[in-house]
Short mmCIF file of C-alpha atoms and ligand atoms in Angstrom, two decimals:
data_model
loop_
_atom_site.label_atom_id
_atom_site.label_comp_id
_atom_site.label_asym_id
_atom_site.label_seq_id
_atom_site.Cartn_x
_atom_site.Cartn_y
_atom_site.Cartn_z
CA UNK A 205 0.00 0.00 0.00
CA UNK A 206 1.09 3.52 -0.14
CA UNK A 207 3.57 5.38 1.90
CA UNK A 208 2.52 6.08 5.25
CA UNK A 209 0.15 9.52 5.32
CA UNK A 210 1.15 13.32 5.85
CA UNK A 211 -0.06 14.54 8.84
CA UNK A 212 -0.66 17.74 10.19
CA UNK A 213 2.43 19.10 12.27
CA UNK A 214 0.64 20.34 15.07
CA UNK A 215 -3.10 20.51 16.45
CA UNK A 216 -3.25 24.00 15.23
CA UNK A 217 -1.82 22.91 11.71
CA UNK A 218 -5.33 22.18 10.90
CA UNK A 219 -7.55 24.26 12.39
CA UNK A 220 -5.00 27.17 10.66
CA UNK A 221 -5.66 25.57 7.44
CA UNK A 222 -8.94 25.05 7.70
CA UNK A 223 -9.67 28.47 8.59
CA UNK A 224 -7.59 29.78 5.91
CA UNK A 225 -9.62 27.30 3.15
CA UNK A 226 -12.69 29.09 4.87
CA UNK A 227 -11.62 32.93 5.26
CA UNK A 228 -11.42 34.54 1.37
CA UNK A 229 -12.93 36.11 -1.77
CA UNK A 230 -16.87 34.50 -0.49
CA UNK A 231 -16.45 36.42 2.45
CA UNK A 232 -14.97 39.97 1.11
CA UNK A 233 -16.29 39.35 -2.19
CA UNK A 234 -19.17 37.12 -2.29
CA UNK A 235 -20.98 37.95 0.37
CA UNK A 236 -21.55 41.22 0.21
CA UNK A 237 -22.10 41.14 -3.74
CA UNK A 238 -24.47 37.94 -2.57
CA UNK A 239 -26.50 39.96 -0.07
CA UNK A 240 -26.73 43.14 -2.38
CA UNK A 241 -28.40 41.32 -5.22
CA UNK A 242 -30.81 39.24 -2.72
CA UNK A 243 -32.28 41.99 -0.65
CA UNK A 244 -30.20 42.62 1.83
CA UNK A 245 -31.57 41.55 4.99
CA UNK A 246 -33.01 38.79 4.70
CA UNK A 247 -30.75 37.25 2.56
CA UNK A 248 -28.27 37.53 5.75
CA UNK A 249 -30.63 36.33 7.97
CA UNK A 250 -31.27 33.12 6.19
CA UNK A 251 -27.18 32.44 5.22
CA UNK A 252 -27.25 32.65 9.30
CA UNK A 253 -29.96 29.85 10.03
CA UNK A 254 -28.17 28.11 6.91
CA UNK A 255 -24.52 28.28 8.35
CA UNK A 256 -25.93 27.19 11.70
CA UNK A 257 -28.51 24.48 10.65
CA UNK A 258 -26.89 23.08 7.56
CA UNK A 259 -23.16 24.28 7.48
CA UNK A 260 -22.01 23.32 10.41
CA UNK A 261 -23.09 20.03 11.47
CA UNK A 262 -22.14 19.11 7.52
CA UNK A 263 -18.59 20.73 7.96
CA UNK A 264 -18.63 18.15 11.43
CA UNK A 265 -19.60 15.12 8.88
CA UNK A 266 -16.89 15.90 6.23
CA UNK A 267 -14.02 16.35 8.53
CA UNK A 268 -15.20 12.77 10.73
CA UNK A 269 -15.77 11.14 7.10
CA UNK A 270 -12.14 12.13 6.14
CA UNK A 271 -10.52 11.80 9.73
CA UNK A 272 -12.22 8.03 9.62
CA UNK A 273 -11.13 7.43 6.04
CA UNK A 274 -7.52 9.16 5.91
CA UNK A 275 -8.05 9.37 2.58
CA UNK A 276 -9.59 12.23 -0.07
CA UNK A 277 -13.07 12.43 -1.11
CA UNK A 278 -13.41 9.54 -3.63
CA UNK A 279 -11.25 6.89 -1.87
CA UNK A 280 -12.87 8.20 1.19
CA UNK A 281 -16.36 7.09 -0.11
CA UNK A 282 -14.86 4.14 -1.28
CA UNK A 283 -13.30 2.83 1.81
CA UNK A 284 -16.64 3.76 3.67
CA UNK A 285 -19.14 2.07 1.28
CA UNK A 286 -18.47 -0.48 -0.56
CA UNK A 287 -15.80 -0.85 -4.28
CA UNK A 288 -18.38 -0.18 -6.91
CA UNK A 289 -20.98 1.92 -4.69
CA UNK A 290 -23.05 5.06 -5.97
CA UNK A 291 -21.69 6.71 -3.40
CA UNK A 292 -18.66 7.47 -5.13
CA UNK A 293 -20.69 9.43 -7.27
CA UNK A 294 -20.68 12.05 -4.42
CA UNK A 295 -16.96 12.17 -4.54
CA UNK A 296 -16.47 12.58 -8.00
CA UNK A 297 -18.99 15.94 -8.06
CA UNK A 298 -16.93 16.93 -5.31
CA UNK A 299 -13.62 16.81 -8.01
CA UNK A 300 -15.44 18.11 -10.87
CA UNK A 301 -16.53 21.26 -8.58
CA UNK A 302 -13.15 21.69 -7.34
CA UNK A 303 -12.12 22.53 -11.02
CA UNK A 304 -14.84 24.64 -11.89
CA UNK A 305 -14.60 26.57 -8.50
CA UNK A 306 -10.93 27.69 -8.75
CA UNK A 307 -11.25 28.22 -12.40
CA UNK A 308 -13.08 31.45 -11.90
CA UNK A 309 -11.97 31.57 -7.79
CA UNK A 310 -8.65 32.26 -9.68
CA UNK A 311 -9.84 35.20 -11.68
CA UNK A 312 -11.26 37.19 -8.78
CA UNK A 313 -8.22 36.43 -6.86
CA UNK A 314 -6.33 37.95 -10.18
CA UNK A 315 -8.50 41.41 -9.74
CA UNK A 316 -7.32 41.74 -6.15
CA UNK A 317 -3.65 41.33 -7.39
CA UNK A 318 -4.36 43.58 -9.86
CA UNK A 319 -5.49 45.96 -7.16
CA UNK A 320 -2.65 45.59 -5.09
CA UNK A 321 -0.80 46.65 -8.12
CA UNK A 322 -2.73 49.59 -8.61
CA UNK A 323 -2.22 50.31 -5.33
CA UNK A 324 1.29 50.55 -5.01
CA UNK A 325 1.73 52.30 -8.88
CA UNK A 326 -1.08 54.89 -8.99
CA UNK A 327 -2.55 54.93 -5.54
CA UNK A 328 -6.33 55.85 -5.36
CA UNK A 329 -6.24 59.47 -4.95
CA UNK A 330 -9.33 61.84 -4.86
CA UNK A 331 -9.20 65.13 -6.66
CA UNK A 332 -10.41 67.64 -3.83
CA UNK A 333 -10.38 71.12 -5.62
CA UNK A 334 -13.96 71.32 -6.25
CA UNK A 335 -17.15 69.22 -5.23
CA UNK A 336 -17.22 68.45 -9.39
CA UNK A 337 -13.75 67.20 -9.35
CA UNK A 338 -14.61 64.76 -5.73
CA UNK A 339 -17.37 63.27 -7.54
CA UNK A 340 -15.87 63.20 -10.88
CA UNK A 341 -12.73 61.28 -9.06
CA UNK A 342 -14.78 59.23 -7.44
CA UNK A 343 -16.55 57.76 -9.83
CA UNK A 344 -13.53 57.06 -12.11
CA UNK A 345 -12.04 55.05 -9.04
CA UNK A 346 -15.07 53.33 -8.66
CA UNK A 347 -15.20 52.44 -12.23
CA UNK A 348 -11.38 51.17 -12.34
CA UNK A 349 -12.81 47.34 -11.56
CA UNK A 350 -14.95 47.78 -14.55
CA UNK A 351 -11.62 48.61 -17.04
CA UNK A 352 -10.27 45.31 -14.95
CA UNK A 353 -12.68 42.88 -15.75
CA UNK A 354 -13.56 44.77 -19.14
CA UNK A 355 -10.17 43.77 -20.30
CA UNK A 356 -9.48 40.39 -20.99
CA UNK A 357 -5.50 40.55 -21.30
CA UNK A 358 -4.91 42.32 -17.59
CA UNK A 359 -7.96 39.84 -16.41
CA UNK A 360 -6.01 36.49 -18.04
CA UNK A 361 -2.29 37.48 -16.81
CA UNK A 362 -2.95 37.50 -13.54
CA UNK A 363 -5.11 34.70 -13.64
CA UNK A 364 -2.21 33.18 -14.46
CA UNK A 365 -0.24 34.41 -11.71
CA UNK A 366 -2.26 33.03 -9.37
CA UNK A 367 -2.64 29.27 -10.55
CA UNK A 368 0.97 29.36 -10.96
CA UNK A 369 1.53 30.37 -7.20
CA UNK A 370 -0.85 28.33 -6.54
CA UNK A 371 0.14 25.31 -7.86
CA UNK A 372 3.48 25.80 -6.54
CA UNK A 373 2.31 25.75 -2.65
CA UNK A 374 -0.02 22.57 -3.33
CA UNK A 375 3.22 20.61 -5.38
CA UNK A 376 5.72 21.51 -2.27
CA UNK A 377 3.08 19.73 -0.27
CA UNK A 378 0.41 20.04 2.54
CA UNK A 379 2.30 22.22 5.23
CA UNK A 380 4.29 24.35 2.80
CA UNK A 381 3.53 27.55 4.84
CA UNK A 382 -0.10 27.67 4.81
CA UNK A 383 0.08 27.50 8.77
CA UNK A 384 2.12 30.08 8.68
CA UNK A 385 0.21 32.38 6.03
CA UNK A 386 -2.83 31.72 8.55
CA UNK A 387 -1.17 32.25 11.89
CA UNK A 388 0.13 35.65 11.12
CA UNK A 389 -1.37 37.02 7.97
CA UNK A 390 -5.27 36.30 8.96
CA UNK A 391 -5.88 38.43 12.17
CA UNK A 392 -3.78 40.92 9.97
CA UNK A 393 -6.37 40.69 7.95
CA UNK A 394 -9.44 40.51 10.52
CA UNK A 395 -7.63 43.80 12.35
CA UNK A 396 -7.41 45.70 9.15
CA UNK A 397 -11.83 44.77 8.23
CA UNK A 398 -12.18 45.95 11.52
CA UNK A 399 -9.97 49.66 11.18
CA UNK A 400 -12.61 49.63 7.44
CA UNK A 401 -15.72 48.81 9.46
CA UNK A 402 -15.40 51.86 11.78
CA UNK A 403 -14.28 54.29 8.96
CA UNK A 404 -17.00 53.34 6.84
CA UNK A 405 -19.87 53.41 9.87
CA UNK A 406 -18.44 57.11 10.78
CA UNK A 407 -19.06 58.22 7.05
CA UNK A 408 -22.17 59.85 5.39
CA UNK A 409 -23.42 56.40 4.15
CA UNK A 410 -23.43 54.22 7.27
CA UNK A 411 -27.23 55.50 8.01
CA UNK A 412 -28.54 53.90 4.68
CA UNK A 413 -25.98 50.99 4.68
CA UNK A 414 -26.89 50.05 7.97
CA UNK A 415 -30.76 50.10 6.94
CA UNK A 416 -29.94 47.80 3.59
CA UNK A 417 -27.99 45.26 6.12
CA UNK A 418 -30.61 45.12 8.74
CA UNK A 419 -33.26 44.66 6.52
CA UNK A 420 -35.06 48.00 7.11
CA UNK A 421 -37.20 49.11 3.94
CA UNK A 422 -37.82 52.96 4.76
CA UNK A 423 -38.46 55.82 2.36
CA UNK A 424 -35.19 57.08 2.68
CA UNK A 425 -33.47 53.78 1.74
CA UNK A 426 -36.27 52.87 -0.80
CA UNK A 427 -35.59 56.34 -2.66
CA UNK A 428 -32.00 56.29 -2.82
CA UNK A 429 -32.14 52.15 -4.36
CA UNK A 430 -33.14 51.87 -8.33
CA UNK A 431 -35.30 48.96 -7.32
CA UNK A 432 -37.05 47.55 -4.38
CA UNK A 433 -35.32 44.99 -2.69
CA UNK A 434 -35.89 41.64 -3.35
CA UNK A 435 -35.32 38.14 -1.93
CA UNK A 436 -36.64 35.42 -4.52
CA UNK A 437 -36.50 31.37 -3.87
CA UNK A 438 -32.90 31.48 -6.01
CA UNK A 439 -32.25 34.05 -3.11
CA UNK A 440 -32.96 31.33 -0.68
CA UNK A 441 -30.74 29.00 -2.85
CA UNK A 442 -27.94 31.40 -3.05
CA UNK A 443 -27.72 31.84 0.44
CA UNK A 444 -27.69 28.03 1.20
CA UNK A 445 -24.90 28.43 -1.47
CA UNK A 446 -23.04 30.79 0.40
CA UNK A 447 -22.93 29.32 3.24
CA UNK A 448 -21.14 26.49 1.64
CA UNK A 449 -18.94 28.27 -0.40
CA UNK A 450 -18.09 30.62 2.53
CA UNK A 451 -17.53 27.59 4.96
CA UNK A 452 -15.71 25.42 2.15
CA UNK A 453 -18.20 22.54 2.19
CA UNK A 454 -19.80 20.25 -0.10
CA UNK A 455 -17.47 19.12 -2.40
CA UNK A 456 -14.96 17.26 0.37
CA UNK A 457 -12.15 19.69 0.91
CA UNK A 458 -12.30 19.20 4.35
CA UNK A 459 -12.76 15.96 3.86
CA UNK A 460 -9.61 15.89 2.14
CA UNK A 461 -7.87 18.03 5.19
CA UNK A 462 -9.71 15.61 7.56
CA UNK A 463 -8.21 12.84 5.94
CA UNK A 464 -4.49 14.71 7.36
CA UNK A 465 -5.92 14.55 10.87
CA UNK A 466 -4.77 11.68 13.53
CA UNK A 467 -8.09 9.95 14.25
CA UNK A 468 -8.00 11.71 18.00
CA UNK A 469 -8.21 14.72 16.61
CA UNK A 470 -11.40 17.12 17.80
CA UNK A 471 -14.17 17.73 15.43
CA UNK A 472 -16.93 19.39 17.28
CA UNK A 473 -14.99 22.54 19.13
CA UNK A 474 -12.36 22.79 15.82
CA UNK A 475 -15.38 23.15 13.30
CA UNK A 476 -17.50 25.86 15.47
CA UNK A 477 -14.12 28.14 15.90
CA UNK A 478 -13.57 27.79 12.33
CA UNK A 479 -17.51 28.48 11.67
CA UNK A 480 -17.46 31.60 14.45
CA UNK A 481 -14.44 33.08 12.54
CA UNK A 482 -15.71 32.53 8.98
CA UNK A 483 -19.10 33.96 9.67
CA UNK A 484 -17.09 37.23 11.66
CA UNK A 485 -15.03 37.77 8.40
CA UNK A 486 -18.08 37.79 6.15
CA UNK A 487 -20.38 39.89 8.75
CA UNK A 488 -17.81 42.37 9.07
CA UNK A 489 -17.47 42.60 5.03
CA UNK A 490 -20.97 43.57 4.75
CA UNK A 491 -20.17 46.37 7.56
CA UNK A 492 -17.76 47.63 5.47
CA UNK A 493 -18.93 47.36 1.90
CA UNK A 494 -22.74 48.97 2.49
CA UNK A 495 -21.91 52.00 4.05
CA UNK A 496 -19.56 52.87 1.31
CA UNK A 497 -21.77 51.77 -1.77
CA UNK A 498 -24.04 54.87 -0.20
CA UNK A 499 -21.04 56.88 -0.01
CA UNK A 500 -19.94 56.21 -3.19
CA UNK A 501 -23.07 56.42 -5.14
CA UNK A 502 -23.28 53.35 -6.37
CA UNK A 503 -25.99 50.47 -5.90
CA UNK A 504 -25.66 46.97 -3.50
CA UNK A 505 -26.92 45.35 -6.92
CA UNK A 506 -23.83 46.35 -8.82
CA UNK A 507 -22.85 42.76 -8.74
CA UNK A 508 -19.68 40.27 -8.76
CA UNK A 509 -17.41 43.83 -9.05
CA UNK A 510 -18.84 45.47 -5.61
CA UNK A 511 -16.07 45.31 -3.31
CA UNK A 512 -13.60 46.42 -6.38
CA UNK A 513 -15.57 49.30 -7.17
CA UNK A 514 -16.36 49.85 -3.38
CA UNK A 515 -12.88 49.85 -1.59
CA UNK A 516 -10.87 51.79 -3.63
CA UNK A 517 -13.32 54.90 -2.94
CA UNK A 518 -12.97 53.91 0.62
CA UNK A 519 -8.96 53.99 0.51
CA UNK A 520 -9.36 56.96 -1.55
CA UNK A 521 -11.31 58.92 1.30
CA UNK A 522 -10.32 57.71 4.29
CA UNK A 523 -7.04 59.03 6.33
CA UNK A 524 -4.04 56.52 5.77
CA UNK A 525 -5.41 55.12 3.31
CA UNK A 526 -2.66 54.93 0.88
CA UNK A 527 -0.79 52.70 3.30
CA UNK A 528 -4.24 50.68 4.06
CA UNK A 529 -4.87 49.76 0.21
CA UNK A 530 -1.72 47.82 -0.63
CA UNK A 531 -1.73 45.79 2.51
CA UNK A 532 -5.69 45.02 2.74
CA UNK A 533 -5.24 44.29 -1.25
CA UNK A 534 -1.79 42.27 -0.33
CA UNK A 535 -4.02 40.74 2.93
CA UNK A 536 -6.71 39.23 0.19
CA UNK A 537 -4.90 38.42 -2.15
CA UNK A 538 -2.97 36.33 0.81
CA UNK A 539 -6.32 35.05 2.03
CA UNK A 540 -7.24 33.75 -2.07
CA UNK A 541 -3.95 31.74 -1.83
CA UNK A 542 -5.09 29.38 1.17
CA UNK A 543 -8.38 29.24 0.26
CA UNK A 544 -7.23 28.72 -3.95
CA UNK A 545 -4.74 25.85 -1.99
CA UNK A 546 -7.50 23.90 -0.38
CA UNK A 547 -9.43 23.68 -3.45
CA UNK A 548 -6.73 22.55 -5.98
CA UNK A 549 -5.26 20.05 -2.77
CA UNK A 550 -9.24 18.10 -3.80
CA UNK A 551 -7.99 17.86 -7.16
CA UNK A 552 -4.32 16.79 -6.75
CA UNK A 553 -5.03 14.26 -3.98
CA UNK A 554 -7.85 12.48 -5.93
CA UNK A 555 -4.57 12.23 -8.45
CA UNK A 556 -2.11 10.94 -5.91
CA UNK A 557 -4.90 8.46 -4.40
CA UNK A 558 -6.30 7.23 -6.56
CA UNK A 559 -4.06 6.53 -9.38
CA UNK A 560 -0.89 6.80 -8.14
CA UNK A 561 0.85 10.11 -9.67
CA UNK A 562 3.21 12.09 -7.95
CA UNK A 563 2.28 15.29 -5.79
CA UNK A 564 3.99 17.30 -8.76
CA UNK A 565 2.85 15.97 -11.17
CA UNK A 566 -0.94 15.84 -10.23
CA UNK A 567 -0.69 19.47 -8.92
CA UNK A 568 0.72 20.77 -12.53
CA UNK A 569 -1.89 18.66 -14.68
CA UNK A 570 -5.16 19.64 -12.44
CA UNK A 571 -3.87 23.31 -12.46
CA UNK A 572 -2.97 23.23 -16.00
CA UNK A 573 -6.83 22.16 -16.92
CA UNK A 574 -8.02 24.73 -13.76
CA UNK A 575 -5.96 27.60 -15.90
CA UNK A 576 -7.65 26.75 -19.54
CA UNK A 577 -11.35 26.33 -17.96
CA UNK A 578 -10.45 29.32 -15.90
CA UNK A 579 -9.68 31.40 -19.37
CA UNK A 580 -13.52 32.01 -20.52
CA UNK A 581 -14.03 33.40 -17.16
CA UNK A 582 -11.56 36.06 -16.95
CA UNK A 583 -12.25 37.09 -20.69
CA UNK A 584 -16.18 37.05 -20.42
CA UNK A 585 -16.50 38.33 -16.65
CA UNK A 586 -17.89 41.66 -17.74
CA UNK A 587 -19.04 40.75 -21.21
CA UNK A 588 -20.40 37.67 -23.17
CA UNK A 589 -17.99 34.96 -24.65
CA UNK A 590 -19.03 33.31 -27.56
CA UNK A 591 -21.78 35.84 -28.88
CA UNK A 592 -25.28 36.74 -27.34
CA UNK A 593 -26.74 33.47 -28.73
CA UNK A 594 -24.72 31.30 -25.66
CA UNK A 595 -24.95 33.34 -23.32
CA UNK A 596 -28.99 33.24 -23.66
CA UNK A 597 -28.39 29.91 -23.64
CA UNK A 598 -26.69 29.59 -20.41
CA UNK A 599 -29.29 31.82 -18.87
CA UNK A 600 -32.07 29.76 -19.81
CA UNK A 601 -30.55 26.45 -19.02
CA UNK A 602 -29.67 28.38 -15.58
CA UNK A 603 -32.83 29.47 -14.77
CA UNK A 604 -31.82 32.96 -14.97
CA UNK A 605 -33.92 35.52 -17.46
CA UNK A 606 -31.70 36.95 -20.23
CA UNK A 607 -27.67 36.62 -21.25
CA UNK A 608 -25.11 34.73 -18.21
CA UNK A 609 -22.05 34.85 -19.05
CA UNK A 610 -19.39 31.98 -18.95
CA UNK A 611 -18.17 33.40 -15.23
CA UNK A 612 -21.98 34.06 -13.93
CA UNK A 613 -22.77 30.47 -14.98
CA UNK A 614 -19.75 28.57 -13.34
CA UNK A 615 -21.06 31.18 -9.90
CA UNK A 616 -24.76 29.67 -10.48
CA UNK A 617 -23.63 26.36 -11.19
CA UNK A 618 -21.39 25.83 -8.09
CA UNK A 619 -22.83 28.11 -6.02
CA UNK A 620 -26.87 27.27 -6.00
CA UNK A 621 -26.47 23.71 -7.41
CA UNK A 622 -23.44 21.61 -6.65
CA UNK A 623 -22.25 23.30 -3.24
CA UNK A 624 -25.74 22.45 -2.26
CA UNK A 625 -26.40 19.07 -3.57
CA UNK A 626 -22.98 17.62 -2.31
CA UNK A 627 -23.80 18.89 1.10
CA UNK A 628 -26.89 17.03 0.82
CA UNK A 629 -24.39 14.16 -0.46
CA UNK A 630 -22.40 14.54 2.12
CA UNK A 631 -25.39 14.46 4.96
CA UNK A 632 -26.63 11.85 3.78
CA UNK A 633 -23.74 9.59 3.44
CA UNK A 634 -22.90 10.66 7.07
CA UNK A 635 -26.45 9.92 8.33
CA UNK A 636 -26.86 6.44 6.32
CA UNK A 637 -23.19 4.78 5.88
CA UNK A 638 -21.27 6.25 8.37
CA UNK A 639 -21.42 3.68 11.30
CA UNK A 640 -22.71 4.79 14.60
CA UNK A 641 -19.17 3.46 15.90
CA UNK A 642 -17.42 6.04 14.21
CA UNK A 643 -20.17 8.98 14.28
CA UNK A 644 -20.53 8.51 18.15
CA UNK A 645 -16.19 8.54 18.09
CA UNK A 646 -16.36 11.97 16.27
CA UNK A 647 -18.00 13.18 19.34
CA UNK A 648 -15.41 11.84 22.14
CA UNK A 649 -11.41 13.20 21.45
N1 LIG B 1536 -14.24 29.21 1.37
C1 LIG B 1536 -13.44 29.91 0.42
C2 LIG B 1536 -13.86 31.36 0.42
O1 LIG B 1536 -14.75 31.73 1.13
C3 LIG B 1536 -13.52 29.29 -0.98
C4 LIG B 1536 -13.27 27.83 -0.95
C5 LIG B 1536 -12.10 27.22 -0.64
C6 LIG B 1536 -14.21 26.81 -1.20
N2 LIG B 1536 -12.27 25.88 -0.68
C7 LIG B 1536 -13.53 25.59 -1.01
C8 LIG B 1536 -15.54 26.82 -1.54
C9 LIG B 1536 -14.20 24.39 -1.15
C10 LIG B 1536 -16.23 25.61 -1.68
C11 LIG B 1536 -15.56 24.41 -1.47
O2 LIG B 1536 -13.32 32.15 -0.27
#
């Protein structure tokens, strides 16, 4: 049989990996894009029930089903079923949605590099002469995301970038630094949404921002939005969605990080710190972004660009804020890395598992594929690939009225259909397969 298997070095070698899978882009960039095109409120209210009903007792059933297997999703299901079982089936969605995911995860986390390069070369400065020029200023740095993701070459290179660091972390092997990234570079990260929070509730659009977050519907709020708030069954779906996607369930990436646990290891205590700080990040996002989409002029349904088009005005406005940009920018594009890691690790162990490849060489063939499916998504993000025709197409097979592009459908697909149905997978296999020995041993460390 194979060589003996990696381990985590320490006890808190997992729970820092896990929470850096969990803390990224869905919370600073999905969930407040998420919220703004689902009504707000309630949209946060249900991702809550969902993270606490749903996410968490199925983040508890994909670390014991790893931790019980030591092995990745597939082999996992395998191992715990029997050699030809449907169940597998659960596994291999779990594979397939690990290359869609990080095909356009990648291209978002290529924006915030981009950022952080704009950052550091041009700055985001305000023009302050006149009210005119302010406004004028602001609305060109609010607009720079849409130049960004209008332009496929910028869009592509540093989608690039990113797969290639990427893939270089997950071919050195499970503890190359991620523990490290996560011990020091995370509450850098937390302290620094914190410092944005309390700017952006101090300026002229925390009243309204605050309304849109808490769910309250006044005239003010109502005046100021182009149209009424709305939260729609796909609404309900997309926050079940986030939930997963914020948490990193339902396609067995914490299985696979389970499956690097000792079978002692705890499950219940590990999975609500890593919940508690997840949820935080995201909460704390939305405190930040909604206030300054007031400020700024813009509107919560501006979509997948918000907290590009957002933050920039912010670092543009606020004192220090020239210092803040780079590192929050360098911070998430930090926080993509570990969460990009734990996505392509799915891939590359189902290669090393299951048939036998090297770490290297699994980690450059499933990024190589990640970085061509990834390449329709950071040329179409803000336009349509392949003419109108398709992306009418992908709308209507998605459910969704009018054009999708190829980045908006790989969102809807993962998001509101496989997250969710491998979760249910995932619950079900735990509920059904999963011996009462080892569910009742996930519950005593
Ligand atoms: N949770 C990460 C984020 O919020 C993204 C992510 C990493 C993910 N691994 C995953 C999502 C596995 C779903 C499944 O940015």
């Amino acid at each position: 049989m194979a060589a003996e298997r990696a381990h985590w070095g320490s006890k808190l070698g997992f729970v820092l990996a896990a929470t850096g899978s969990a803390v990224g882009l869905g919370n600073i960039w999905g969930f407040p894009y998420m919220t703004g095109q689902n009504g707000g409120g309630v949209f946060i209210l249900v991702y809550l029930l969902a993270v606490a009903l749903i996410g968490l007792p199925i983040m508890m059933a994909e670390i014991l089903i790893g931790r019980t297997a030591q092995k990745s999703p597939v082999g996992a299901y395998r191992e715990l079923s029997a050699p030809r079982s449907p169940w597998i089936g659960v596994g291999w969605v779990g594979v397939l949605a690990a290359f869609i995911i990080l095909s356009y995860y990648s291209v978002i986390a290529g924006w915030s590099m981009h950022f952080l390069w704009l950052s550091v070369t041009d700055g985001f400065v305000l023009a302050n002469e006149t009210e005119q020029a302010a406004r004028e200023s602001r609305e060109a740095i609010a607009g720079l995301h849409g130049e960004v993701a209008g332009n496929p070459e910028v869009s592509t290179l540093w989608h690039i970038v990113f797969m290639v660091i990427v893939v270089g972390i997950v071919a050195a092997g499970i503890k190359g630094g991620i523990e490290l990234c996560t011990k020091v570079l995370m509450p850098a990260l937390f302290g620094l949404m914190i410092i944005l929070a309390i700017w952006a509730l101090t300026t002229d659009g925390a009243g309204l921002g605050v309304k849109f977050i808490l769910g309250i519907h006044d005239a003010e709020l109502l005046e100021y939005l182009d149209e009424r708030p709305a939260f729609t069954a796909n609404s309900a779906l997309a926050a079940v969605g986030q939930a997963f996607f914020s948490l990193s369930l339902g396609m067995g990436a914490l299985i696979t990080y389970g499956s690097y646990l000792r079978r002692n290891d705890d499950i219940v205590g590990t999975s609500v710190v890593i919940t508690v700080l997840d949820v935080s990040v995201a909460l704390i996002a939305a405190f930040v972004i909604f206030p300054i989409v007031f400020l700024a002029g813009l509107q919560p349904t501006d979509g997948p660009g918000l907290v590009f088009s957002t933050l920039p005005v912010a670092f543009a406005e606020m004192p220090g804020g020239m210092v803040l940009a780079p590192l929050f920018f360098f911070l998430l594009s930090v926080a993509a890395i570990t969460s990009g890691i734990s996505l392509l690790e799915v891939a590359t162990s189902y290669f090393i598992d299951e048939r036998g490849w090297t770490r290297i060489k699994a980690a450059l063939f499933a990024g190589g594929v990640i970085l061509l499916l990834g390449i329709p998504s950071a040329v179409s993000a803000s336009s349509t690939l392949f003419g109108t025709g398709f992306a009418n197409f992908l709308g209507s097979i998605f459910g969704e009225a009018g054009e999708m592009s190829w980045f908006d459908a790989f969102v809807y697909l993962t998001y509101n259909l496989m997250l969710p149905i491998g979760g249910l997978g995932i619950a079900l296999f735990a509920a059904w397969r999963l011996g009462d020995a080892a569910r009742r041993e996930a519950f005593t460390t």
